[in-house]
Amino acid sequence: MSANDGAPADAPAPKRQRIRVRAWHIVLLVAAVICTFLLAWWQWTRFRSGSGTFQNLGYALQWPFFGAFFVYAYRMGIKMENEKIDAVNEGRALEDLYEADLARFGGGKDSTTIDESFLPSRPDMDVEEFNALNTQRRGGRE
């Protein structure tokens, strides 16, 4: 028995509940999306005014995409957290999730290495040769 919770030391950890969409999540998400649409409307009115520029038009078209990104990021965040909770509840290691993501998106264990043929060759020039090739053209004393 553990002194902290009264459960045996070899008892399995309690299962975590999946994250559910809550009302305050939706309220904040709707507020963020409304803000982006209001900012788009503001930029649109600036574009239509006498002093508006095409930069204002670009911003007016850009803000709704930010609102859509808020919704996408929220959905993906909830999905990833629930996948992590499910993996822990099933007794899988979190590294299994990482490996599954690598397999799903086409990466491998060596996906962070750069092929040597892709990189430019290093210059093999000494300091004196470099200084001779790059002499000052202005401001130097002769």
N, CA, C and O atoms as a DFTB+ gen file, in Angstrom:
568 C
 N C O
     1  1       0.837      -1.180       0.000
     2  2       0.000       0.000       0.000
     3  2       0.877       1.236       0.000
     4  3       1.860       1.321       0.736
     5  1       0.517       2.163      -0.811
     6  2       1.226       3.426      -0.862
     7  2       0.685       4.340       0.219
     8  3      -0.510       4.345       0.514
     9  1       1.580       5.107       0.799
    10  2       1.166       6.000       1.881
    11  2       0.357       7.174       1.361
    12  3      -0.348       7.827       2.131
    13  1       0.445       7.455       0.068
    14  2      -0.203       8.655      -0.462
    15  2      -1.678       8.465      -0.755
    16  3      -2.487       9.320      -0.394
    17  1      -2.056       7.357      -1.405
    18  2      -3.439       7.258      -1.852
    19  2      -4.165       6.023      -1.333
    20  3      -5.350       5.865      -1.629
    21  1      -3.549       5.178      -0.609
    22  2      -4.208       4.012      -0.059
    23  2      -4.327       2.865      -1.051
    24  3      -4.893       1.829      -0.703
    25  1      -3.824       3.003      -2.258
    26  2      -3.888       1.937      -3.257
    27  2      -2.601       1.113      -3.187
    28  3      -1.565       1.616      -2.755
    29  1      -2.664      -0.129      -3.605
    30  2      -1.443      -0.933      -3.624
    31  2      -0.416      -0.334      -4.584
    32  3      -0.778       0.330      -5.555
    33  1       0.851      -0.570      -4.309
    34  2       1.925       0.021      -5.105
    35  2       1.922      -0.513      -6.535
    36  3       2.339       0.198      -7.449
    37  1       1.457      -1.758      -6.754
    38  2       1.473      -2.326      -8.092
    39  2       0.138      -2.156      -8.822
    40  3      -0.057      -2.753      -9.880
    41  1      -0.767      -1.368      -8.289
    42  2      -2.068      -1.136      -8.930
    43  2      -1.870      -0.246     -10.162
    44  3      -1.023       0.646     -10.151
    45  1      -2.640      -0.484     -11.211
    46  2      -2.499       0.347     -12.403
    47  2      -2.963       1.778     -12.129
    48  3      -3.819       2.027     -11.281
    49  1      -2.377       2.691     -12.866
    50  2      -2.749       4.094     -12.711
    51  2      -4.180       4.285     -13.209
    52  3      -4.617       3.595     -14.130
    53  1      -4.900       5.212     -12.608
    54  2      -6.278       5.438     -13.069
    55  2      -6.275       5.975     -14.502
    56  3      -5.387       6.728     -14.903
    57  1      -7.281       5.572     -15.248
    58  2      -7.368       6.000     -16.644
    59  2      -7.833       7.445     -16.708
    60  3      -8.734       7.864     -15.981
    61  1      -7.198       8.188     -17.590
    62  2      -7.571       9.589     -17.782
    63  2      -8.754       9.682     -18.730
    64  3      -8.906       8.865     -19.638
    65  1      -9.572      10.669     -18.512
    66  2     -10.695      10.930     -19.404
    67  2     -10.213      11.701     -20.621
    68  3      -9.284      12.504     -20.535
    69  1     -10.848      11.449     -21.747
    70  2     -10.528      12.202     -22.955
    71  2     -10.972      13.647     -22.772
    72  3     -11.904      13.936     -22.022
    73  1     -10.300      14.533     -23.459
    74  2     -10.651      15.947     -23.400
    75  2     -11.895      16.154     -24.248
    76  3     -11.962      15.740     -25.405
    77  1     -12.864      16.797     -23.649
    78  2     -14.110      17.076     -24.358
    79  2     -14.163      18.558     -24.704
    80  3     -13.531      19.399     -24.065
    81  1     -14.933      18.837     -25.728
    82  2     -15.159      20.231     -26.095
    83  2     -16.049      20.845     -25.025
    84  3     -17.113      20.312     -24.710
    85  1     -15.621      21.941     -24.482
    86  2     -16.360      22.607     -23.417
    87  2     -16.976      23.900     -23.945
    88  3     -16.557      24.430     -24.974
    89  1     -17.955      24.384     -23.238
    90  2     -18.660      25.594     -23.661
    91  2     -17.712      26.788     -23.699
    92  3     -17.789      27.602     -24.619
    93  1     -16.819      26.906     -22.717
    94  2     -15.927      28.063     -22.707
    95  2     -14.896      27.975     -23.823
    96  3     -14.389      29.003     -24.270
    97  1     -14.575      26.763     -24.285
    98  2     -13.700      26.623     -25.448
    99  2     -14.377      27.249     -26.670
   100  3     -13.772      28.014     -27.422
   101  1     -15.651      26.896     -26.837
   102  2     -16.403      27.400     -27.986
   103  2     -16.564      28.910     -27.896
   104  3     -16.446      29.605     -28.905
   105  1     -16.833      29.426     -26.699
   106  2     -16.992      30.879     -26.530
   107  2     -15.706      31.598     -26.921
   108  3     -15.752      32.588     -27.652
   109  1     -14.573      31.121     -26.450
   110  2     -13.306      31.758     -26.804
   111  2     -13.000      31.615     -28.292
   112  3     -12.498      32.551     -28.915
   113  1     -13.296      30.465     -28.857
   114  2     -13.054      30.246     -30.274
   115  2     -13.936      31.160     -31.125
   116  3     -13.465      31.750     -32.097
   117  1     -15.201      31.275     -30.763
   118  2     -16.109      32.163     -31.495
   119  2     -15.662      33.609     -31.346
   120  3     -15.712      34.370     -32.312
   121  1     -15.220      34.005     -30.141
   122  2     -14.737      35.376     -29.937
   123  2     -13.513      35.659     -30.802
   124  3     -13.394      36.742     -31.375
   125  1     -12.604      34.689     -30.900
   126  2     -11.406      34.884     -31.727
   127  2     -11.777      35.006     -33.196
   128  3     -11.237      35.856     -33.904
   129  1     -12.694      34.164     -33.659
   130  2     -13.100      34.214     -35.062
   131  2     -13.837      35.512     -35.358
   132  3     -13.613      36.121     -36.404
   133  1     -14.709      35.943     -34.457
   134  2     -15.413      37.216     -34.645
   135  2     -14.417      38.367     -34.710
   136  3     -14.566      39.275     -35.529
   137  1     -13.404      38.332     -33.850
   138  2     -12.371      39.389     -33.881
   139  2     -11.665      39.421     -35.228
   140  3     -11.412      40.497     -35.771
   141  1     -11.345      38.250     -35.771
   142  2     -10.656      38.248     -37.060
   143  2     -11.559      38.785     -38.171
   144  3     -11.081      39.470     -39.076
   145  1     -12.857      38.483     -38.112
   146  2     -13.767      39.018     -39.120
   147  2     -13.981      40.518     -38.949
   148  3     -14.127      41.238     -39.937
   149  1     -14.001      40.991     -37.715
   150  2     -14.095      42.436     -37.502
   151  2     -12.836      43.148     -38.003
   152  3     -12.923      44.231     -38.581
   153  1     -11.687      42.549     -37.783
   154  2     -10.457      43.132     -38.307
   155  2     -10.444      43.110     -39.834
   156  3      -9.941      44.042     -40.462
   157  1     -10.991      42.059     -40.429
   158  2     -11.095      42.009     -41.890
   159  2     -12.023      43.110     -42.391
   160  3     -11.727      43.766     -43.390
   161  1     -13.144      43.314     -41.701
   162  2     -14.079      44.377     -42.094
   163  2     -13.421      45.753     -41.962
   164  3     -13.587      46.617     -42.823
   165  1     -12.680      45.941     -40.884
   166  2     -11.980      47.211     -40.684
   167  2     -10.986      47.452     -41.817
   168  3     -10.918      48.564     -42.342
   169  1     -10.221      46.446     -42.202
   170  2      -9.260      46.601     -43.288
   171  2      -9.971      46.830     -44.624
   172  3      -9.484      47.569     -45.479
   173  1     -11.132      46.183     -44.789
   174  2     -11.887      46.393     -46.018
   175  2     -12.365      47.844     -46.106
   176  3     -12.284      48.450     -47.175
   177  1     -12.864      48.413     -45.000
   178  2     -13.309      49.808     -45.025
   179  2     -12.135      50.743     -45.226
   180  3     -12.278      51.777     -45.877
   181  1     -10.983      50.404     -44.683
   182  2      -9.778      51.213     -44.928
   183  2      -9.403      51.153     -46.407
   184  3      -9.009      52.167     -46.982
   185  1      -9.520      49.976     -47.032
   186  2      -9.207      49.843     -48.454
   187  2     -10.172      50.676     -49.295
   188  3      -9.765      51.297     -50.276
   189  1     -11.449      50.690     -48.913
   190  2     -12.456      51.412     -49.688
   191  2     -12.405      52.924     -49.467
   192  3     -12.979      53.686     -50.245
   193  1     -11.717      53.359     -48.405
   194  2     -11.624      54.799     -48.135
   195  2     -10.668      55.451     -49.137
   196  3     -10.012      54.771     -49.926
   197  1     -10.607      56.753     -49.088
   198  2      -9.768      57.485     -50.025
   199  2      -8.290      57.229     -49.826
   200  3      -7.515      57.325     -50.777
   201  1      -7.886      56.908     -48.617
   202  2      -6.461      56.690     -48.343
   203  2      -6.087      55.208     -48.302
   204  3      -4.979      54.861     -47.894
   205  1      -7.009      54.327     -48.722
   206  2      -6.736      52.893     -48.676
   207  2      -5.762      52.449     -49.752
   208  3      -5.682      53.042     -50.828
   209  1      -5.030      51.399     -49.442
   210  2      -4.055      50.851     -50.380
   211  2      -4.344      49.365     -50.595
   212  3      -5.205      48.779     -49.938
   213  1      -3.611      48.779     -51.524
   214  2      -3.780      47.344     -51.758
   215  2      -3.272      46.517     -50.576
   216  3      -3.643      45.354     -50.421
   217  1      -2.431      47.116     -49.755
   218  2      -2.003      46.416     -48.552
   219  2      -3.203      46.188     -47.632
   220  3      -3.315      45.131     -47.011
   221  1      -4.110      47.183     -47.541
   222  2      -5.320      47.009     -46.748
   223  2      -6.201      45.905     -47.326
   224  3      -6.811      45.141     -46.579
   225  1      -6.269      45.820     -48.646
   226  2      -7.035      44.740     -49.281
   227  2      -6.428      43.390     -48.946
   228  3      -7.149      42.430     -48.674
   229  1      -5.107      43.315     -48.966
   230  2      -4.445      42.055     -48.612
   231  2      -4.752      41.630     -47.189
   232  3      -5.017      40.458     -46.924
   233  1      -4.715      42.588     -46.277
   234  2      -5.052      42.277     -44.885
   235  2      -6.516      41.869     -44.751
   236  3      -6.847      40.962     -43.986
   237  1      -7.392      42.544     -45.498
   238  2      -8.813      42.205     -45.436
   239  2      -9.057      40.772     -45.891
   240  3      -9.933      40.092     -45.359
   241  1      -8.296      40.317     -46.862
   242  2      -8.436      38.941     -47.329
   243  2      -7.702      37.944     -46.434
   244  3      -8.026      36.757     -46.420
   245  1      -6.729      38.425     -45.704
   246  2      -5.900      37.553     -44.863
   247  2      -6.560      37.225     -43.523
   248  3      -6.421      36.104     -43.034
   249  1      -7.267      38.167     -42.926
   250  2      -7.813      37.957     -41.586
   251  2      -8.766      36.766     -41.489
   252  3      -8.687      36.035     -40.503
   253  1      -9.667      36.525     -42.458
   254  2     -10.520      35.332     -42.329
   255  2      -9.727      34.024     -42.300
   256  3     -10.154      33.057     -41.669
   257  1      -8.590      33.987     -42.972
   258  2      -7.759      32.782     -42.907
   259  2      -7.208      32.571     -41.494
   260  3      -7.063      31.436     -41.039
   261  1      -6.904      33.669     -40.812
   262  2      -6.464      33.540     -39.418
   263  2      -7.587      32.955     -38.560
   264  3      -7.335      32.113     -37.698
   265  1      -8.814      33.395     -38.792
   266  2      -9.951      32.838     -38.057
   267  2     -10.111      31.351     -38.320
   268  3     -10.357      30.577     -37.395
   269  1      -9.971      30.947     -39.585
   270  2     -10.068      29.525     -39.925
   271  2      -8.923      28.742     -39.280
   272  3      -9.103      27.593     -38.878
   273  1      -7.753      29.366     -39.182
   274  2      -6.629      28.685     -38.550
   275  2      -6.890      28.451     -37.063
   276  3      -6.503      27.414     -36.524
   277  1      -7.543      29.404     -36.394
   278  2      -7.891      29.202     -34.982
   279  2      -8.734      27.947     -34.812
   280  3      -8.489      27.149     -33.908
   281  1      -9.729      27.770     -35.680
   282  2     -10.604      26.596     -35.598
   283  2      -9.803      25.327     -35.881
   284  3      -9.946      24.333     -35.169
   285  1      -8.963      25.353     -36.916
   286  2      -8.153      24.186     -37.262
   287  2      -7.189      23.824     -36.140
   288  3      -7.064      22.655     -35.776
   289  1      -6.507      24.827     -35.592
   290  2      -5.535      24.563     -34.526
   291  2      -6.228      23.997     -33.291
   292  3      -5.685      23.108     -32.635
   293  1      -7.407      24.492     -32.968
   294  2      -8.141      23.970     -31.812
   295  2      -8.510      22.504     -32.041
   296  3      -8.310      21.666     -31.162
   297  1      -9.048      22.200     -33.218
   298  2      -9.457      20.821     -33.499
   299  2      -8.256      19.868     -33.476
   300  3      -8.352      18.771     -32.925
   301  1      -7.143      20.273     -34.060
   302  2      -5.966      19.406     -34.087
   303  2      -5.366      19.259     -32.682
   304  3      -4.879      18.186     -32.326
   305  1      -5.400      20.318     -31.897
   306  2      -4.892      20.231     -30.523
   307  2      -5.695      19.246     -29.694
   308  3      -5.121      18.433     -28.968
   309  1      -7.020      19.308     -29.793
   310  2      -7.878      18.364     -29.071
   311  2      -7.618      16.938     -29.553
   312  3      -7.536      16.009     -28.750
   313  1      -7.490      16.774     -30.869
   314  2      -7.255      15.434     -31.423
   315  2      -5.933      14.858     -30.929
   316  3      -5.872      13.691     -30.541
   317  1      -4.881      15.661     -30.939
   318  2      -3.574      15.161     -30.509
   319  2      -3.562      14.831     -29.021
   320  3      -2.989      13.820     -28.613
   321  1      -4.190      15.678     -28.210
   322  2      -4.241      15.391     -26.772
   323  2      -5.024      14.111     -26.494
   324  3      -4.632      13.318     -25.638
   325  1      -6.124      13.905     -27.210
   326  2      -6.901      12.683     -27.003
   327  2      -6.136      11.448     -27.468
   328  3      -6.253      10.389     -26.851
   329  1      -5.355      11.562     -28.544
   330  2      -4.520      10.433     -28.958
   331  2      -3.488      10.104     -27.889
   332  3      -3.214       8.934     -27.620
   333  1      -2.917      11.139     -27.282
   334  2      -1.929      10.908     -26.224
   335  2      -2.585      10.245     -25.010
   336  3      -2.026       9.313     -24.431
   337  1      -3.755      10.719     -24.632
   338  2      -4.459      10.136     -23.487
   339  2      -4.826       8.691     -23.769
   340  3      -4.686       7.834     -22.896
   341  1      -5.298       8.406     -24.987
   342  2      -5.642       7.023     -25.345
   343  2      -4.411       6.122     -25.297
   344  3      -4.494       4.982     -24.841
   345  1      -3.283       6.621     -25.761
   346  2      -2.061       5.810     -25.745
   347  2      -1.629       5.512     -24.318
   348  3      -1.232       4.386     -24.016
   349  1      -1.700       6.493     -23.446
   350  2      -1.312       6.268     -22.050
   351  2      -2.286       5.306     -21.386
   352  3      -1.869       4.438     -20.620
   353  1      -3.589       5.450     -21.670
   354  2      -4.582       4.553     -21.075
   355  2      -4.417       3.118     -21.551
   356  3      -4.719       2.182     -20.811
   357  1      -3.938       2.934     -22.787
   358  2      -3.730       1.587     -23.313
   359  2      -2.378       1.010     -22.905
   360  3      -2.083      -0.147     -23.201
   361  1      -1.563       1.802     -22.233
   362  2      -0.268       1.326     -21.775
   363  2       0.826       1.451     -22.809
   364  3       1.927       0.940     -22.599
   365  1       0.559       2.113     -23.917
   366  2       1.590       2.307     -24.930
   367  2       2.491       3.460     -24.522
   368  3       2.066       4.384     -23.828
   369  1       3.727       3.392     -24.960
   370  2       4.659       4.479     -24.689
   371  2       4.387       5.624     -25.652
   372  3       3.892       5.413     -26.759
   373  1       4.712       6.822     -25.228
   374  2       4.506       7.983     -26.080
   375  2       5.423       7.960     -27.297
   376  3       5.127       8.600     -28.306
   377  1       6.529       7.233     -27.212
   378  2       7.411       7.100     -28.360
   379  2       6.712       6.353     -29.490
   380  3       7.021       6.569     -30.662
   381  1       5.759       5.464     -29.139
   382  2       4.995       4.761     -30.174
   383  2       4.179       5.751     -30.995
   384  3       4.050       5.594     -32.210
   385  1       3.629       6.768     -30.343
   386  2       2.887       7.797     -31.071
   387  2       3.799       8.548     -32.025
   388  3       3.425       8.843     -33.161
   389  1       4.995       8.853     -31.551
   390  2       5.957       9.569     -32.390
   391  2       6.311       8.732     -33.610
   392  3       6.348       9.251     -34.726
   393  1       6.571       7.451     -33.412
   394  2       6.906       6.565     -34.524
   395  2       5.726       6.435     -35.482
   396  3       5.921       6.378     -36.696
   397  1       4.497       6.387     -34.948
   398  2       3.317       6.289     -35.805
   399  2       3.158       7.554     -36.639
   400  3       2.793       7.481     -37.812
   401  1       3.426       8.705     -36.047
   402  2       3.350       9.960     -36.796
   403  2       4.414      10.002     -37.884
   404  3       4.142      10.462     -38.993
   405  1       5.611       9.533     -37.588
   406  2       6.658       9.499     -38.611
   407  2       6.249       8.604     -39.772
   408  3       6.464       8.947     -40.935
   409  1       5.658       7.455     -39.453
   410  2       5.228       6.545     -40.512
   411  2       4.070       7.150     -41.306
   412  3       3.996       6.982     -42.523
   413  1       3.170       7.849     -40.622
   414  2       2.002       8.428     -41.300
   415  2       2.407       9.547     -42.243
   416  3       1.838       9.676     -43.327
   417  1       3.376      10.354     -41.852
   418  2       3.754      11.503     -42.659
   419  2       4.992      11.247     -43.515
   420  3       5.546      12.186     -44.086
   421  1       5.427      10.016     -43.613
   422  2       6.489       9.665     -44.539
   423  2       7.896       9.926     -44.050
   424  3       8.834       9.811     -44.838
   425  1       8.086      10.267     -42.810
   426  2       9.434      10.507     -42.289
   427  2      10.010       9.241     -41.701
   428  3       9.285       8.295     -41.392
   429  1      11.302       9.234     -41.551
   430  2      11.971       8.105     -40.930
   431  2      12.825       8.591     -39.784
   432  3      12.796       9.769     -39.429
   433  1      13.585       7.680     -39.205
   434  2      14.440       8.075     -38.097
   435  2      15.541       9.020     -38.546
   436  3      16.007       9.844     -37.759
   437  1      15.960       8.914     -39.788
   438  2      17.033       9.764     -40.291
   439  2      16.483      10.941     -41.101
   440  3      17.201      11.494     -41.934
   441  1      15.234      11.334     -40.878
   442  2      14.639      12.402     -41.671
   443  2      15.218      13.773     -41.324
   444  3      14.946      14.744     -42.029
   445  1      16.001      13.873     -40.269
   446  2      16.585      15.158     -39.905
   447  2      17.997      15.333     -40.447
   448  3      18.612      16.380     -40.242
   449  1      18.514      14.331     -41.129
   450  2      19.856      14.463     -41.689
   451  2      19.770      15.046     -43.092
   452  3      18.798      14.818     -43.813
   453  1      20.790      15.796     -43.469
   454  2      20.852      16.424     -44.785
   455  2      21.853      15.650     -45.630
   456  3      22.963      15.351     -45.190
   457  1      21.442      15.336     -46.837
   458  2      22.313      14.619     -47.759
   459  2      23.513      15.501     -48.094
   460  3      23.348      16.687     -48.379
   461  1      24.707      14.938     -48.062
   462  2      25.929      15.699     -48.311
   463  2      25.981      16.274     -49.718
   464  3      26.581      17.328     -49.925
   465  1      25.365      15.605     -50.693
   466  2      25.388      16.119     -52.063
   467  2      24.527      17.376     -52.202
   468  3      24.700      18.139     -53.152
   469  1      23.607      17.596     -51.269
   470  2      22.747      18.778     -51.307
   471  2      23.485      20.030     -50.842
   472  3      23.217      21.130     -51.326
   473  1      24.405      19.862     -49.912
   474  2      25.117      20.996     -49.336
   475  2      26.226      21.479     -50.266
   476  3      26.853      20.667     -50.946
   477  1      26.477      22.789     -50.307
   478  2      27.597      23.279     -51.115
   479  2      28.917      22.892     -50.462
   480  3      28.993      22.664     -49.255
   481  1      29.954      22.825     -51.290
   482  2      31.259      22.460     -50.736
   483  2      31.819      23.637     -49.949
   484  3      31.575      24.797     -50.281
   485  1      32.563      23.324     -48.916
   486  2      33.166      24.374     -48.093
   487  2      34.344      24.988     -48.839
   488  3      35.106      24.279     -49.496
   489  1      34.491      26.302     -48.736
   490  2      35.633      26.917     -49.407
   491  2      36.934      26.541     -48.701
   492  3      36.997      26.488     -47.472
   493  1      37.955      26.286     -49.487
   494  2      39.257      25.978     -48.889
   495  2      40.224      27.112     -49.248
   496  3      41.153      26.957     -50.041
   497  1      39.951      28.260     -48.617
   498  2      40.718      29.464     -48.861
   499  2      41.259      29.941     -47.514
   500  3      40.534      29.948     -46.519
   501  1      42.515      30.334     -47.483
   502  2      43.067      30.827     -46.226
   503  2      42.762      32.326     -46.082
   504  3      42.247      32.952     -47.009
   505  1      43.078      32.881     -44.935
   506  2      42.726      34.256     -44.609
   507  2      43.423      35.254     -45.525
   508  3      42.804      36.224     -45.962
   509  1      44.681      35.034     -45.816
   510  2      45.412      35.979     -46.660
   511  2      44.821      36.037     -48.065
   512  3      44.673      37.119     -48.633
   513  1      44.484      34.885     -48.624
   514  2      43.889      34.854     -49.954
   515  2      42.515      35.535     -49.957
   516  3      42.174      36.250     -50.899
   517  1      41.733      35.310     -48.902
   518  2      40.429      35.955     -48.787
   519  2      40.578      37.471     -48.712
   520  3      39.858      38.201     -49.392
   521  1      41.514      37.947     -47.886
   522  2      41.730      39.394     -47.757
   523  2      42.228      40.003     -49.052
   524  3      41.875      41.139     -49.368
   525  1      43.042      39.277     -49.815
   526  2      43.527      39.796     -51.088
   527  2      42.396      39.923     -52.102
   528  3      42.373      40.864     -52.895
   529  1      41.468      38.987     -52.079
   530  2      40.337      39.052     -53.001
   531  2      39.310      40.102     -52.597
   532  3      38.579      40.605     -53.449
   533  1      39.244      40.437     -51.327
   534  2      38.232      41.351     -50.816
   535  2      38.869      42.601     -50.234
   536  3      38.683      42.898     -49.054
   537  1      39.602      43.321     -51.028
   538  2      40.221      44.555     -50.559
   539  2      39.174      45.647     -50.477
   540  3      38.179      45.629     -51.202
   541  1      39.410      46.602     -49.581
   542  2      38.483      47.721     -49.430
   543  2      38.543      48.605     -50.653
   544  3      39.617      48.865     -51.196
   545  1      37.396      49.058     -51.077
   546  2      37.336      49.937     -52.243
   547  2      37.134      51.387     -51.846
   548  3      37.554      52.290     -52.570
   549  1      36.492      51.626     -50.694
   550  2      36.259      52.995     -50.245
   551  2      36.667      53.113     -48.783
   552  3      36.612      52.144     -48.026
   553  1      37.064      54.280     -48.413
   554  2      37.341      54.560     -47.014
   555  2      38.653      54.036     -46.516
   556  3      39.011      54.294     -45.367
   557  1      39.383      53.316     -47.318
   558  2      40.665      52.800     -46.871
   559  2      41.775      53.782     -47.117
   560  3      41.694      54.608     -48.026
   561  1      42.794      53.700     -46.331
   562  2      43.950      54.592     -46.521
   563  2      44.942      53.927     -47.440
   564  3      45.256      52.745     -47.297
   565  1      45.429      54.697     -48.379
   566  2      46.367      54.123     -49.344
   567  2      47.757      54.618     -49.118
   568  3      48.675      54.234     -49.843
